[in-house]
Coordinates of C-alpha atoms in Angstrom, one line a residue:
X9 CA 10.9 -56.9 377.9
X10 CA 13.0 -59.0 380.7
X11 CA 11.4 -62.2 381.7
X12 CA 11.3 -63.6 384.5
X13 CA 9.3 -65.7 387.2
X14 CA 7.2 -64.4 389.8
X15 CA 6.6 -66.5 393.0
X16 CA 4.8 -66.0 396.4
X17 CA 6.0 -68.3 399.0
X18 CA 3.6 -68.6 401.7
X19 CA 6.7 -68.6 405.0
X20 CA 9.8 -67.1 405.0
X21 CA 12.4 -70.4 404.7
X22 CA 10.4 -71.0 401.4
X23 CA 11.4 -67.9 399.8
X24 CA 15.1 -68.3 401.1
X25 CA 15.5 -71.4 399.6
X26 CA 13.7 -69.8 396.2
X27 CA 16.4 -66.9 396.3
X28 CA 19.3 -69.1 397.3
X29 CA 18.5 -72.3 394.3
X30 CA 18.9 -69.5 391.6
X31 CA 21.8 -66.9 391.5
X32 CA 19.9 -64.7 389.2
X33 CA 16.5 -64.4 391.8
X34 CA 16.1 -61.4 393.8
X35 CA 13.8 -60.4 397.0
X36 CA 10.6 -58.7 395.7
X37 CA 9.0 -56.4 399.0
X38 CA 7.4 -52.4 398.2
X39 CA 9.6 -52.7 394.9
X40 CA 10.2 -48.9 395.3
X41 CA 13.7 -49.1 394.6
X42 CA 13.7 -52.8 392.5
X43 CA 11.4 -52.0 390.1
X44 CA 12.7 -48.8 389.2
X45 CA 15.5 -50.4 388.1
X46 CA 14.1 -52.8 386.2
X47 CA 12.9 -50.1 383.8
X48 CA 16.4 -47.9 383.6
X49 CA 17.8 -51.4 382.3
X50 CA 20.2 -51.8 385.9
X51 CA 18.7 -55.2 387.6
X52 CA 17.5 -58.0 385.6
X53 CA 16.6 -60.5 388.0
X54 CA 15.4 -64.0 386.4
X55 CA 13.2 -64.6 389.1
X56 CA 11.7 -62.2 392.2
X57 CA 10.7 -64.0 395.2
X58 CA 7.5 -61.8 396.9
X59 CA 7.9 -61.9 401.0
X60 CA 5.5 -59.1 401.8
X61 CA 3.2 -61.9 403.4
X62 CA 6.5 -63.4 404.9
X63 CA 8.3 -61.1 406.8
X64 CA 6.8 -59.6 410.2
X65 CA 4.8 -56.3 409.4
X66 CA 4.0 -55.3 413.1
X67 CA 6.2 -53.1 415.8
X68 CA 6.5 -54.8 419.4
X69 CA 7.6 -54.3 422.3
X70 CA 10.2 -56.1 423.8
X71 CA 11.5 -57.0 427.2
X72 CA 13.5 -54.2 428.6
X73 CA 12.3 -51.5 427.0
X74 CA 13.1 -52.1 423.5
X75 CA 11.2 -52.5 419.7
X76 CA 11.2 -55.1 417.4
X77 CA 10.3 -53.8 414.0
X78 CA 9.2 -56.2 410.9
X79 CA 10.7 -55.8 407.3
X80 CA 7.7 -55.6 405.7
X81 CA 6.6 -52.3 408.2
X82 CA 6.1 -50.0 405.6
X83 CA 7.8 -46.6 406.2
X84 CA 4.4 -44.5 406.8
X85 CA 3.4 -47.2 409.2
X86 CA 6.5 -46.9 411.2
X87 CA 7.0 -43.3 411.2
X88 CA 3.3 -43.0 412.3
X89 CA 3.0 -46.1 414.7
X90 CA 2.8 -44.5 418.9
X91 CA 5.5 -46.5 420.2
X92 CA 8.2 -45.3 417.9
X93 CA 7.0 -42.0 417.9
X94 CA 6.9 -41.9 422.2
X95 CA 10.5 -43.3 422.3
X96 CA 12.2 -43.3 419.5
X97 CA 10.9 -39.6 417.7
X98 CA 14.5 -39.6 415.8
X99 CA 13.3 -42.3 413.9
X100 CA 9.7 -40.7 412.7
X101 CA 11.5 -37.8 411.6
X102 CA 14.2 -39.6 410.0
X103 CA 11.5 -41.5 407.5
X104 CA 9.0 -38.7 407.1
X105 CA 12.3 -37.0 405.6
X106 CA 12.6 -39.0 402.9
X107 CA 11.1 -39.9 399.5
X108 CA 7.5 -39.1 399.3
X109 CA 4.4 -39.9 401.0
X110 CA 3.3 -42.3 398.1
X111 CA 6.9 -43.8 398.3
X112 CA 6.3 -44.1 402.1
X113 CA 3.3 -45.8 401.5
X114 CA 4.8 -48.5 399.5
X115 CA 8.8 -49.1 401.1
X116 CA 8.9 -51.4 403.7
X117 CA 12.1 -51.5 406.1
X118 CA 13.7 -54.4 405.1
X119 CA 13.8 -52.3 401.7
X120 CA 14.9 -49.4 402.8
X121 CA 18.2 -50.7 404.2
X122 CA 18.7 -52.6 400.9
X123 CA 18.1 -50.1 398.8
X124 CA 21.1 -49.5 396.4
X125 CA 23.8 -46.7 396.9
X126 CA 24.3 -44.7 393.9
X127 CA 24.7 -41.8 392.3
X128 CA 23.5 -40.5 388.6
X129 CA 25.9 -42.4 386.7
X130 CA 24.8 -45.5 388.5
X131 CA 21.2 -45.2 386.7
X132 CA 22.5 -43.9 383.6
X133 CA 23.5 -47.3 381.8
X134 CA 25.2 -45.3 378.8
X135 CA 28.3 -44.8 381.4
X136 CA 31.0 -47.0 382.8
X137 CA 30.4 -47.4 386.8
X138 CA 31.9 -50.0 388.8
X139 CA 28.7 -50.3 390.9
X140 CA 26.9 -51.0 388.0
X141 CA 29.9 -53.1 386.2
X142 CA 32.5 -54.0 387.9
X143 CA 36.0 -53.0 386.4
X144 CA 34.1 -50.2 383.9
X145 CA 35.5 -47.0 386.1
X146 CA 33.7 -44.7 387.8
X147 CA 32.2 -41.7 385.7
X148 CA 31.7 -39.7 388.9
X149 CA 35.2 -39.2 390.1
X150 CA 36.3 -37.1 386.6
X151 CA 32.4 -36.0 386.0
X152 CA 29.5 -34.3 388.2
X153 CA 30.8 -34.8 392.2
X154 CA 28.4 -32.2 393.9
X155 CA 27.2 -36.1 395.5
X156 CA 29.9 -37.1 396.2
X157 CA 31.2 -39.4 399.3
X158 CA 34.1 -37.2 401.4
X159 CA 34.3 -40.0 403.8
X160 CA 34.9 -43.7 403.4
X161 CA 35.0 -43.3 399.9
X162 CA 37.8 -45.3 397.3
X163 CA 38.5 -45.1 393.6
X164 CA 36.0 -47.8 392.9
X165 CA 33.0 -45.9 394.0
X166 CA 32.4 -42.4 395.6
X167 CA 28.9 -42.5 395.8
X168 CA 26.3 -41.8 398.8
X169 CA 23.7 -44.0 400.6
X170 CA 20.6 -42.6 399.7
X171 CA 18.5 -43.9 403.4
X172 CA 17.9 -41.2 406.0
X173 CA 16.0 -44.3 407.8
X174 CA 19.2 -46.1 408.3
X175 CA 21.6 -43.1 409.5
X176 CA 18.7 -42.6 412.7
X177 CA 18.3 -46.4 413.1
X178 CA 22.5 -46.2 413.0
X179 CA 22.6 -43.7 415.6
X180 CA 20.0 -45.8 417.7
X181 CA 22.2 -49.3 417.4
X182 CA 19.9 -51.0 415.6
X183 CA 20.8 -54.9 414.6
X184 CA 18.8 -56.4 411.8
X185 CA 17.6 -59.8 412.2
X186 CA 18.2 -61.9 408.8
X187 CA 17.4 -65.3 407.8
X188 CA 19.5 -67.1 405.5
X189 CA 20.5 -70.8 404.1
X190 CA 22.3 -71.4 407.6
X191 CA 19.6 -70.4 409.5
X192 CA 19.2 -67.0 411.8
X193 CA 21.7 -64.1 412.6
X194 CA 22.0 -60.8 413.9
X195 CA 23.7 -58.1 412.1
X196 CA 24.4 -54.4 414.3
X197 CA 23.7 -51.9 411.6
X198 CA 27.0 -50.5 411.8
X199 CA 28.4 -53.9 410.2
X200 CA 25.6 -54.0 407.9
X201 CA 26.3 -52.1 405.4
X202 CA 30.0 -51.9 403.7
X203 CA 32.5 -49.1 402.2
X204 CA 33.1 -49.7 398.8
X205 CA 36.8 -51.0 398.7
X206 CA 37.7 -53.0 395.9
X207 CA 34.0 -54.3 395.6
X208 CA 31.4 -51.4 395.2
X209 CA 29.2 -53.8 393.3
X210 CA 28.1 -55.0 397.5
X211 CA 26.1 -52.8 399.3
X212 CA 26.0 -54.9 402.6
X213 CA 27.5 -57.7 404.4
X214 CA 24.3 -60.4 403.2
X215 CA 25.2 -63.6 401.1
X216 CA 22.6 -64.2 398.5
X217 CA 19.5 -65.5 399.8
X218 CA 19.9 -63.8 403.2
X219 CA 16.2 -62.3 404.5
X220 CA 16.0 -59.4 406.6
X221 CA 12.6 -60.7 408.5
X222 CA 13.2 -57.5 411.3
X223 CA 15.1 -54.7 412.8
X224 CA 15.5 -54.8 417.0
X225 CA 16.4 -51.3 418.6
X226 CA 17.1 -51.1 422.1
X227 CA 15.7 -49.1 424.4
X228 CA 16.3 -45.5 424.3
X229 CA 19.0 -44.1 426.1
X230 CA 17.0 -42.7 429.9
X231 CA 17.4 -38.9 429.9
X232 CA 18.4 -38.4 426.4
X233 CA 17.3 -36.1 423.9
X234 CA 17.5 -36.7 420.0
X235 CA 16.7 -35.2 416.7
X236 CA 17.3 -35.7 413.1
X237 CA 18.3 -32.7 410.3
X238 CA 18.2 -32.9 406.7
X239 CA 20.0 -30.4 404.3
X240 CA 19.0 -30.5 400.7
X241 CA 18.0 -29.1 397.3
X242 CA 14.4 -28.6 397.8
X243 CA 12.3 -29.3 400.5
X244 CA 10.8 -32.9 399.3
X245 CA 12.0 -35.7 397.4
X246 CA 15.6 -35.4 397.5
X247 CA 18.1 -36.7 399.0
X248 CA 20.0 -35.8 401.9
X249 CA 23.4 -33.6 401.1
X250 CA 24.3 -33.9 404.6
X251 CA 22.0 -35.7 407.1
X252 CA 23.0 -35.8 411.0
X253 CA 21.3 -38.0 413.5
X254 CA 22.1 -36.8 417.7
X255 CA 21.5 -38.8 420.4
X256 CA 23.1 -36.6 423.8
X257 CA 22.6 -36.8 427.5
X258 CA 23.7 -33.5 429.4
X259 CA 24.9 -33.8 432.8
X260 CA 25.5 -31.1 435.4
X261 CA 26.8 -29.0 432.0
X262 CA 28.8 -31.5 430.3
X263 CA 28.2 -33.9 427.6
X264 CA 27.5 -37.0 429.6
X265 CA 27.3 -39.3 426.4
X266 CA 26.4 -38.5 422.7
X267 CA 25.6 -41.1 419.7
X268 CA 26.2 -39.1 415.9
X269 CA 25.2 -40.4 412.8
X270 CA 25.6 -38.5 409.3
X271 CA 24.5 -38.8 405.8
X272 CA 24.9 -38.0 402.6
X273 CA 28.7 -38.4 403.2
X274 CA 29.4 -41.5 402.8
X275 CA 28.9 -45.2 401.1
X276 CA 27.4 -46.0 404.1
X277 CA 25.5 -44.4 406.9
X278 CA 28.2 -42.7 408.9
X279 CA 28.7 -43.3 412.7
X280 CA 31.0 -40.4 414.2
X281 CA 32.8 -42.3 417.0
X282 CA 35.7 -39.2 416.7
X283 CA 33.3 -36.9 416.8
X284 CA 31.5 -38.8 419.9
X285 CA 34.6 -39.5 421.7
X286 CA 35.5 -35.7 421.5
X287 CA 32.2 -34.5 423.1
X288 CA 32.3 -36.5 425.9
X289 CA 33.0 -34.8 429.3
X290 CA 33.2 -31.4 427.5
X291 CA 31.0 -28.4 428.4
X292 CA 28.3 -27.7 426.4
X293 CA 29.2 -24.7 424.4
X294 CA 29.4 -23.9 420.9
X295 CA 32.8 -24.5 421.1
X296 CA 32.8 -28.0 421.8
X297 CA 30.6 -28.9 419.5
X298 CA 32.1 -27.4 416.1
X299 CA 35.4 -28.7 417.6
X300 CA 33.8 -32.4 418.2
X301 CA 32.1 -32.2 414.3
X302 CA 35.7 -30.8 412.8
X303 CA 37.4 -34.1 414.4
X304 CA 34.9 -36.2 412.4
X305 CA 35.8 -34.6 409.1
X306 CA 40.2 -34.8 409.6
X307 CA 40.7 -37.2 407.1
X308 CA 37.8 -36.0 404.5
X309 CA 38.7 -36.2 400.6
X310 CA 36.9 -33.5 398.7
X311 CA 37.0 -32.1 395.4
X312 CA 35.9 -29.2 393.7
X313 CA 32.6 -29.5 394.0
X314 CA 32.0 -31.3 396.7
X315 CA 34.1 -29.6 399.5
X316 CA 31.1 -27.6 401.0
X317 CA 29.8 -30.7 402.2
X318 CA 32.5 -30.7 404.8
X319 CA 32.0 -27.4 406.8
X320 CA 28.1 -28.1 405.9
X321 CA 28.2 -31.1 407.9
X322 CA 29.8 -29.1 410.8
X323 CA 27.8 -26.4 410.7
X324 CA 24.6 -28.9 411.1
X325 CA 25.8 -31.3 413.3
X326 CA 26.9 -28.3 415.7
X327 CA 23.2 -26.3 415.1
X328 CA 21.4 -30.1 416.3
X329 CA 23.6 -30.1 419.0
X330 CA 22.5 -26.3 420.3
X331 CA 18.9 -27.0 420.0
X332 CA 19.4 -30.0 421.7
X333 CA 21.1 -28.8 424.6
X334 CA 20.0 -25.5 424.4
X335 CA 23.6 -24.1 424.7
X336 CA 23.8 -20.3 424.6
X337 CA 27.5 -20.1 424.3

């Protein structure tokens, strides 16, 4: 049994200032990932703060074209809701890729993008993980790596972020909007969540008692076309191996512009700026694109059982590309 209180503030600077008085209180929205924890033995908050009524749980539009989507939107109601799946259809196939339709049900946004990286020696508490306790080791570099990170990766930690969510809303430049002790502030995904360094322990760039109360995405690119690909175990309830998120805009035969996300390869969503930077201006042919998805990939670490992940990742990246531009050489 782990005690602890249970609160229900009725506006969101209440439940910041509940998180931030106590260094042991923690966040409490669809619990999908929190709770779960609490039964392996992993988090043992002393107090959970409930924000569900708190945090915005509606998708508007804004000016110009863009979305502002609340934390608590669960992920069934934002894969389903018309105006992300009219302009932003990378995103509804993003979330209906992952967990379950029960899960969906329940994880809300904010949650999603908090939800911890790990890998199976995270969640077993007989074995020494940084993550978990910082300064233990990591069991994964010596023990099971099929999981592995090949990118971004340190001795500390070398496991993957679990959200395909976040690798479309990545691709899309999403900023979250988050609430904290000093008031408001606008984090671009890309900055939001962290490579493990020295401090695997952090998942993202929030101080305790920082809210995420939304997630803004801009408008869609005009003329673009995008799609999301999952590669994994078994068809449900897995997570992603490799994941690839495309956003491209063909011009006259040529890759006018192109946004790339991947998963499954990293700490954190991936953003392939090498991988971008080499498809613009090129032809669209097969060519290009395995070309563009090697660059990505130059400075991968793999090991023994985690090296197909590399040419995996090509091989997909390249196949969304195709279908995307409908190249035929």
């Amino acid at each position: 049994m782990i005690p602890f209180t249970y609160s229900r503030p009725s506006v969101a600077a209440e439940a910041v200032e509940a998180v931030t008085a106590d260094p042991g209180a923690s966040f409490l929205a669809g619990g999908t990932n929190l709770v779960d924890h609490l039964k392996l033995g992993i988090a043992s908050p002393t107090a959970l703060v409930d924000v569900r009524d708190v945090v915005g749980d509606q998708v508007e539009e804004l000016p110009r074209g863009g979305v502002r989507i609340g934390a608590g939107v669960t992920n069934s109601e934002l894969a389903a809701h018309p105006l992300i799946r009219a302009r932003y259809p990378l995103l509804s196939s993003a979330v209906l890729a992952g967990a379950s339709g029960q899960l969906r049900n329940m994880a809300t946004t904010g949650g999603n993008l908090l939800q911890r990286t790990r890998c199976p020696y995270f969640q077993d508490v007989t074995t020494p993980c940084n993550k978990r306790a910082p300064g233990s080791g990591c069991s994964a570099l010596e023990g099971y790596g099929r999981d592995n990170a090949v990118l971004g990766a340190s001795e500390q930690c070398v496991a993957t972020h679990p959200s395909d969510m976040a690798v479309a809303l990545l691709a899309l430049e999403a900023v979250v909007r988050v609430l904290g002790p000093s008031g408001e502030r606008e984090v671009p995904l890309e900055a939001f969540h962290r490579l493990p360094g020295a401090d695997p322990e952090r998942d993202t760039v929030l101080e305790h008692g920082e809210l995420i109360t939304a997630v803004d995405l801009p408008a869609p690119p005009k003329g673009a076309r995008s799609a999301y690909r999952k590669v994994r175990d078994r068809s449900s309830y897995a997570f992603a191996l490799v994941s690839v998120a495309v956003i491209v805009r063909v011009q006259s035969e040529q890759i006018a512009d192109a946004r790339i996300a991947f998963g499954g390869v990293a700490h954190a969503p991936w953003r392939a700026h090498r991988a971008e930077e080499a498809l613009r201006d090129r032809l669209v042919t097969e060519a290009s694109f395995r070309v563009a998805a090697e660059t990505e990939f130059v400075e991968a670490r793999t090991g023994r059982e985690n090296a197909f992940k590399v040419p995996l990742a090509v091989n997909t990246c390249a196949a969304v590309l195709r279908s995307l531009t409908g190249a035929t050489r």
